[in-house]
Coordinates of N, CA, C and O in Angstrom, one line a residue:
M22 N 80.7 72.0 113.4 CA 82.2 72.1 113.6 C 82.9 70.8 113.3 O 82.5 69.8 113.7
Q23 N 83.9 71.0 112.4 CA 84.6 69.8 112.0 C 86.0 69.8 112.8 O 86.7 70.8 112.8
I24 N 86.3 68.7 113.4 CA 87.5 68.5 114.2 C 88.4 67.5 113.6 O 88.0 66.3 113.4
N25 N 89.6 67.9 113.2 CA 90.6 67.0 112.7 C 91.7 66.8 113.8 O 92.2 67.8 114.3
I26 N 91.9 65.6 114.1 CA 92.9 65.3 115.2 C 94.1 64.5 114.5 O 93.8 63.5 113.9
T27 N 95.3 65.0 114.8 CA 96.5 64.4 114.3 C 97.4 64.0 115.5 O 97.5 64.8 116.4
G28 N 98.0 62.8 115.4 CA 98.9 62.4 116.5 C 100.3 62.2 116.0 O 100.5 61.5 115.0
H29 N 101.3 62.8 116.6 CA 102.7 62.5 116.3 C 103.3 61.7 117.5 O 103.3 62.2 118.6
H30 N 103.7 60.5 117.2 CA 104.2 59.6 118.2 C 103.2 59.3 119.3 O 103.5 59.1 120.5
V31 N 101.9 59.3 118.9 CA 100.8 59.1 119.9 C 99.8 58.2 119.2 O 99.5 58.4 118.0
D32 N 99.3 57.2 119.9 CA 98.2 56.4 119.5 C 96.9 57.1 119.8 O 96.7 57.3 121.0
L33 N 96.2 57.5 118.8 CA 94.9 58.2 119.1 C 93.8 57.1 119.4 O 93.2 56.5 118.5
T34 N 93.6 56.9 120.7 CA 92.6 56.0 121.1 C 91.2 56.6 121.1 O 91.1 57.8 120.9
D35 N 90.2 55.8 121.2 CA 88.8 56.3 121.2 C 88.6 57.2 122.4 O 87.9 58.2 122.3
A36 N 89.2 56.9 123.5 CA 89.0 57.7 124.7 C 89.6 59.1 124.5 O 89.0 60.1 125.0
L37 N 90.8 59.1 123.9 CA 91.4 60.4 123.7 C 90.6 61.2 122.7 O 90.4 62.4 122.9
R38 N 90.1 60.6 121.6 CA 89.3 61.3 120.7 C 88.0 61.9 121.3 O 87.6 63.0 121.1
D39 N 87.4 61.0 122.1 CA 86.1 61.5 122.8 C 86.4 62.6 123.8 O 85.6 63.5 123.9
F40 N 87.5 62.6 124.5 CA 87.9 63.6 125.4 C 88.1 65.0 124.6 O 87.6 66.0 125.0
V41 N 88.8 64.9 123.5 CA 89.0 66.1 122.7 C 87.7 66.6 122.2 O 87.4 67.8 122.2
N42 N 86.8 65.8 121.6 CA 85.5 66.2 121.1 C 84.6 66.8 122.2 O 84.0 67.8 122.0
D43 N 84.6 66.2 123.4 CA 83.8 66.8 124.5 C 84.3 68.2 124.9 O 83.6 69.1 125.2
K44 N 85.7 68.3 125.0 CA 86.2 69.6 125.4 C 86.0 70.7 124.3 O 85.7 71.8 124.7
F45 N 86.1 70.3 123.1 CA 85.8 71.4 122.0 C 84.4 71.7 121.9 O 84.0 72.8 121.4
A46 N 83.5 70.8 122.4 CA 82.1 71.2 122.4 C 81.8 72.3 123.4 O 80.9 73.1 123.2
K47 N 82.7 72.4 124.4 CA 82.6 73.5 125.4 C 82.8 74.9 124.6 O 82.1 75.9 124.9
L48 N 83.7 74.9 123.7 CA 84.0 76.1 123.0 C 82.9 76.6 122.1 O 82.6 77.7 122.0
E49 N 82.2 75.6 121.6 CA 81.0 75.9 120.7 C 79.9 76.5 121.5 O 79.0 77.2 121.0
R50 N 79.8 76.2 122.8 CA 78.8 76.8 123.6 C 79.0 78.3 123.8 O 78.0 79.1 123.9
H51 N 80.2 78.8 123.8 CA 80.5 80.2 123.9 C 80.4 81.0 122.6 O 80.0 82.1 122.5
F52 N 80.7 80.3 121.5 CA 80.7 81.0 120.2 C 80.3 80.0 119.1 O 80.9 78.9 118.9
D53 N 79.2 80.3 118.4 CA 78.6 79.4 117.4 C 79.4 79.3 116.1 O 79.2 78.3 115.4
H54 N 80.2 80.3 115.8 CA 80.8 80.4 114.4 C 82.1 79.7 114.3 O 82.9 80.1 113.5
V55 N 82.4 78.7 115.1 CA 83.6 77.9 114.9 C 83.3 76.9 113.8 O 82.4 76.1 113.9
T56 N 84.1 77.0 112.7 CA 83.8 76.1 111.6 C 84.8 74.9 111.5 O 84.3 73.8 111.2
N57 N 86.1 75.1 111.8 CA 87.0 74.1 111.6 C 88.1 74.1 112.7 O 88.5 75.2 113.0
V58 N 88.4 72.9 113.2 CA 89.4 72.8 114.2 C 90.5 71.8 113.8 O 90.1 70.7 113.4
H59 N 91.7 72.1 113.9 CA 92.8 71.1 113.7 C 93.6 71.0 115.0 O 94.2 71.9 115.4
V60 N 93.6 69.8 115.5 CA 94.3 69.5 116.8 C 95.5 68.6 116.5 O 95.3 67.6 115.8
I61 N 96.6 68.9 117.1 CA 97.8 68.1 116.9 C 98.3 67.7 118.3 O 98.6 68.6 119.1
L62 N 98.4 66.4 118.6 CA 98.8 65.9 119.8 C 100.2 65.3 119.6 O 100.4 64.4 118.7
T63 N 101.2 65.7 120.4 CA 102.6 65.2 120.2 C 103.2 64.8 121.5 O 102.9 65.4 122.5
V64 N 104.0 63.8 121.4 CA 104.8 63.3 122.6 C 106.3 63.5 122.2 O 106.8 63.0 121.2
E65 N 107.0 64.2 123.1 CA 108.4 64.4 122.9 C 109.1 64.1 124.3 O 109.0 64.8 125.2
K66 N 109.7 62.9 124.3 CA 110.3 62.4 125.6 C 109.3 62.4 126.7 O 108.4 61.6 126.6
Q67 N 109.4 63.2 127.7 CA 108.5 63.2 128.8 C 107.4 64.2 128.6 O 106.4 64.2 129.4
N68 N 107.4 65.1 127.7 CA 106.5 66.2 127.5 C 105.3 65.7 126.5 O 105.6 65.2 125.5
Q69 N 104.1 66.0 127.0 CA 102.9 65.8 126.2 C 102.4 67.2 125.7 O 102.1 68.0 126.5
K70 N 102.4 67.4 124.4 CA 102.0 68.7 123.8 C 100.7 68.6 123.0 O 100.6 67.7 122.2
A71 N 99.9 69.5 123.3 CA 98.6 69.7 122.5 C 98.6 71.1 121.9 O 98.8 72.0 122.6
E72 N 98.3 71.1 120.6 CA 98.2 72.4 120.0 C 97.0 72.4 119.0 O 96.6 71.3 118.5
A73 N 96.4 73.5 118.8 CA 95.2 73.5 118.0 C 95.1 74.9 117.2 O 95.5 75.9 117.7
T74 N 94.6 74.8 116.0 CA 94.2 76.0 115.2 C 92.7 75.9 115.0 O 92.2 74.9 114.5
V75 N 92.1 77.0 115.5 CA 90.6 77.1 115.4 C 90.3 78.2 114.4 O 90.7 79.3 114.5
H76 N 89.5 77.8 113.4 CA 89.0 78.8 112.4 C 87.7 79.3 112.8 O 86.7 78.5 112.8
V77 N 87.6 80.6 113.2 CA 86.3 81.2 113.5 C 86.0 82.2 112.4 O 86.8 82.4 111.5
S78 N 84.8 82.8 112.4 CA 84.5 83.7 111.4 C 85.5 84.9 111.2 O 85.6 85.7 112.1
G79 N 86.2 84.9 110.2 CA 87.1 86.0 109.9 C 88.5 85.9 110.5 O 89.4 86.7 110.2
Q80 N 88.8 84.8 111.3 CA 90.1 84.8 111.9 C 90.5 83.3 112.3 O 89.6 82.5 112.5
D81 N 91.8 83.1 112.4 CA 92.3 81.8 112.9 C 92.9 82.0 114.2 O 93.8 83.0 114.4
L82 N 92.6 81.2 115.2 CA 93.1 81.3 116.6 C 94.0 80.1 116.8 O 93.7 79.0 116.4
F83 N 95.2 80.3 117.4 CA 96.1 79.2 117.7 C 96.5 79.2 119.2 O 96.7 80.3 119.8
A84 N 96.6 78.0 119.7 CA 97.1 77.9 121.1 C 97.8 76.6 121.2 O 97.5 75.6 120.5
S85 N 98.7 76.5 122.2 CA 99.4 75.2 122.5 C 99.6 75.2 124.0 O 99.7 76.2 124.7
N86 N 99.7 73.9 124.5 CA 100.0 73.7 125.9 C 100.8 72.4 126.0 O 100.6 71.5 125.3
E87 N 101.8 72.5 127.0 CA 102.7 71.3 127.1 C 102.8 71.0 128.6 O 103.2 71.9 129.4
T88 N 102.5 69.8 129.0 CA 102.7 69.3 130.4 C 103.2 67.9 130.3 O 103.5 67.3 129.3
Q89 N 103.2 67.2 131.5 CA 103.6 65.8 131.6 C 102.4 64.9 131.3 O 102.7 63.7 131.1
D90 N 101.2 65.4 131.3 CA 100.0 64.5 131.0 C 99.2 65.1 129.8 O 99.0 66.3 129.7
M91 N 98.9 64.2 128.9 CA 98.2 64.6 127.7 C 96.8 65.2 128.0 O 96.4 66.2 127.4
Y92 N 96.1 64.6 128.9 CA 94.8 65.1 129.3 C 94.9 66.5 129.9 O 94.0 67.4 129.6
A93 N 95.9 66.8 130.7 CA 96.1 68.1 131.3 C 96.5 69.1 130.2 O 96.1 70.2 130.3
S94 N 97.3 68.6 129.2 CA 97.6 69.5 128.1 C 96.4 69.9 127.3 O 96.3 71.1 126.9
I95 N 95.5 69.0 127.1 CA 94.3 69.3 126.4 C 93.4 70.3 127.2 O 92.9 71.2 126.6
D96 N 93.3 70.1 128.5 CA 92.6 71.0 129.3 C 93.1 72.4 129.3 O 92.4 73.4 129.2
G97 N 94.4 72.5 129.4 CA 95.1 73.8 129.3 C 94.9 74.5 128.0 O 94.7 75.7 127.9
L98 N 95.0 73.7 126.9 CA 94.7 74.2 125.6 C 93.3 74.7 125.4 O 93.1 75.8 124.9
I99 N 92.3 74.0 125.9 CA 90.9 74.5 125.9 C 90.8 75.8 126.6 O 90.1 76.7 126.2
D100 N 91.4 75.9 127.8 CA 91.3 77.1 128.6 C 91.8 78.3 127.8 O 91.2 79.4 127.8
K101 N 93.0 78.1 127.1 CA 93.6 79.2 126.4 C 92.7 79.6 125.2 O 92.5 80.8 124.9
L102 N 92.2 78.6 124.5 CA 91.3 78.9 123.3 C 90.0 79.5 123.8 O 89.5 80.4 123.1
D103 N 89.5 79.1 124.9 CA 88.3 79.7 125.5 C 88.4 81.2 125.7 O 87.6 82.0 125.3
R104 N 89.6 81.6 126.3 CA 89.8 83.0 126.5 C 89.9 83.8 125.2 O 89.4 84.9 125.0
Q105 N 90.6 83.2 124.2 CA 90.8 83.8 122.9 C 89.4 84.0 122.2 O 89.2 85.0 121.6
I106 N 88.6 83.0 122.3 CA 87.3 83.0 121.6 C 86.4 84.0 122.2 O 85.7 84.8 121.6
I107 N 86.4 84.1 123.6 CA 85.6 85.2 124.2 C 86.1 86.5 123.9 O 85.3 87.4 123.6
K108 N 87.4 86.7 123.8 CA 88.0 88.0 123.4 C 87.6 88.4 121.9 O 87.2 89.5 121.6
H109 N 87.6 87.4 121.1 CA 87.2 87.6 119.7 C 85.8 87.9 119.6 O 85.4 88.8 118.8
K110 N 84.9 87.2 120.4 CA 83.5 87.5 120.3 C 83.2 88.9 120.8 O 82.4 89.6 120.2
E111 N 83.9 89.4 121.8 CA 83.7 90.8 122.3 C 84.2 91.8 121.2 O 83.6 92.8 121.1
K112 N 85.3 91.4 120.5 CA 85.8 92.3 119.5 C 84.8 92.5 118.4 O 84.6 93.6 117.9
I113 N 84.2 91.4 117.9 CA 83.3 91.6 116.7 C 82.0 92.1 117.1 O 81.3 92.6 116.3
G114 N 81.6 92.0 118.4 CA 80.4 92.5 118.9 C 80.4 94.0 119.3 O 79.4 94.6 119.5
D115 N 81.6 94.5 119.4 CA 81.7 95.9 119.9 C 81.8 96.9 118.8 O 82.9 97.2 118.3
H116 N 80.7 97.3 118.2 CA 80.7 98.2 117.1 C 80.4 99.6 117.5 O 80.4 100.5 116.7
H117 N 80.2 99.9 118.8 CA 79.9 101.2 119.2 C 81.1 102.0 119.5 O 82.1 101.4 120.0
Q118 N 81.1 103.3 119.2 CA 82.3 104.1 119.5 C 82.4 104.4 121.0 O 81.4 104.8 121.6
K119 N 83.5 104.2 121.5 CA 83.7 104.6 122.9 C 83.9 106.1 123.1 O 84.3 106.7 122.1
S120 N 83.5 106.6 124.2 CA 83.6 108.1 124.4 C 85.0 108.4 124.8 O 85.3 108.8 125.9
G121 N 86.0 108.3 123.9 CA 87.4 108.5 124.2 C 87.8 109.9 124.0 O 88.2 110.6 124.9
G122 N 87.6 110.5 122.8 CA 88.1 111.8 122.5 C 87.1 112.8 122.2 O 87.4 114.0 122.2
V123 N 85.9 112.5 122.1 CA 84.9 113.4 121.7 C 84.2 113.9 123.0 O 83.7 113.1 123.8
K124 N 84.1 115.2 123.2 CA 83.4 115.7 124.4 C 81.9 115.9 124.0 O 81.6 116.4 122.9
S125 N 81.1 115.6 124.9 CA 79.7 115.9 124.7 C 79.4 117.4 124.9 O 80.2 118.1 125.5
M126 N 78.2 117.8 124.5 CA 77.8 119.2 124.7 C 77.7 119.6 126.2 O 78.1 120.7 126.6
N127 N 77.3 118.7 127.0 CA 77.1 119.0 128.4 C 78.4 119.2 129.1 O 78.6 120.1 129.9
T128 N 79.4 118.4 128.9 CA 80.7 118.5 129.5 C 81.5 119.7 129.0 O 82.2 120.3 129.7
A129 N 81.3 120.0 127.7 CA 82.0 121.2 127.2 C 81.4 122.5 127.8 O 82.2 123.4 128.1
A130 N 80.1 122.6 128.1 CA 79.5 123.7 128.7 C 79.9 123.9 130.2 O 80.1 125.0 130.7
I131 N 80.1 122.8 130.9 CA 80.5 122.8 132.3 C 81.9 123.2 132.4 O 82.2 124.0 133.4
E132 N 82.8 122.8 131.5 CA 84.2 123.2 131.7 C 84.5 124.7 131.4 O 85.4 125.2 131.9
E133 N 83.6 125.3 130.6 CA 83.9 126.7 130.3 C 83.4 127.6 131.3 O 83.2 127.9 132.3

C-alpha cells in the first residue's frame, strides 16, 4: 500500500506521518487489496480537516472529517473509511443470489 500525504497550511512532522501510517495499517488488516491512498491534511482557521481517497480493487473510496484537533480528525477519517471498506468487501464477496423473488418448490406446494 502506497500512502501519499499532502499538507495544506500544515507542517507534516514525522509524528504526524507515523500516526497516519499506523492508522492506515489498520485498514489493511480488514482488506488486503488497498493499493493507493492519498491523504490531504488541511488547516482552516480553527478547523483541522483530514480527507483521503483510497483506491481499492475496482473502486475509489473517499472520506473526510473535520474537528478542532488534527489527530481526532484522522481518527474519525479512519473510522469512516473502515466502514466503507468493510461494506465494499461484503459487496464484492456476496455473489450468491438472495431468495427474494423466486419461490422454492416446497413453499409453492404448501401455499396451494
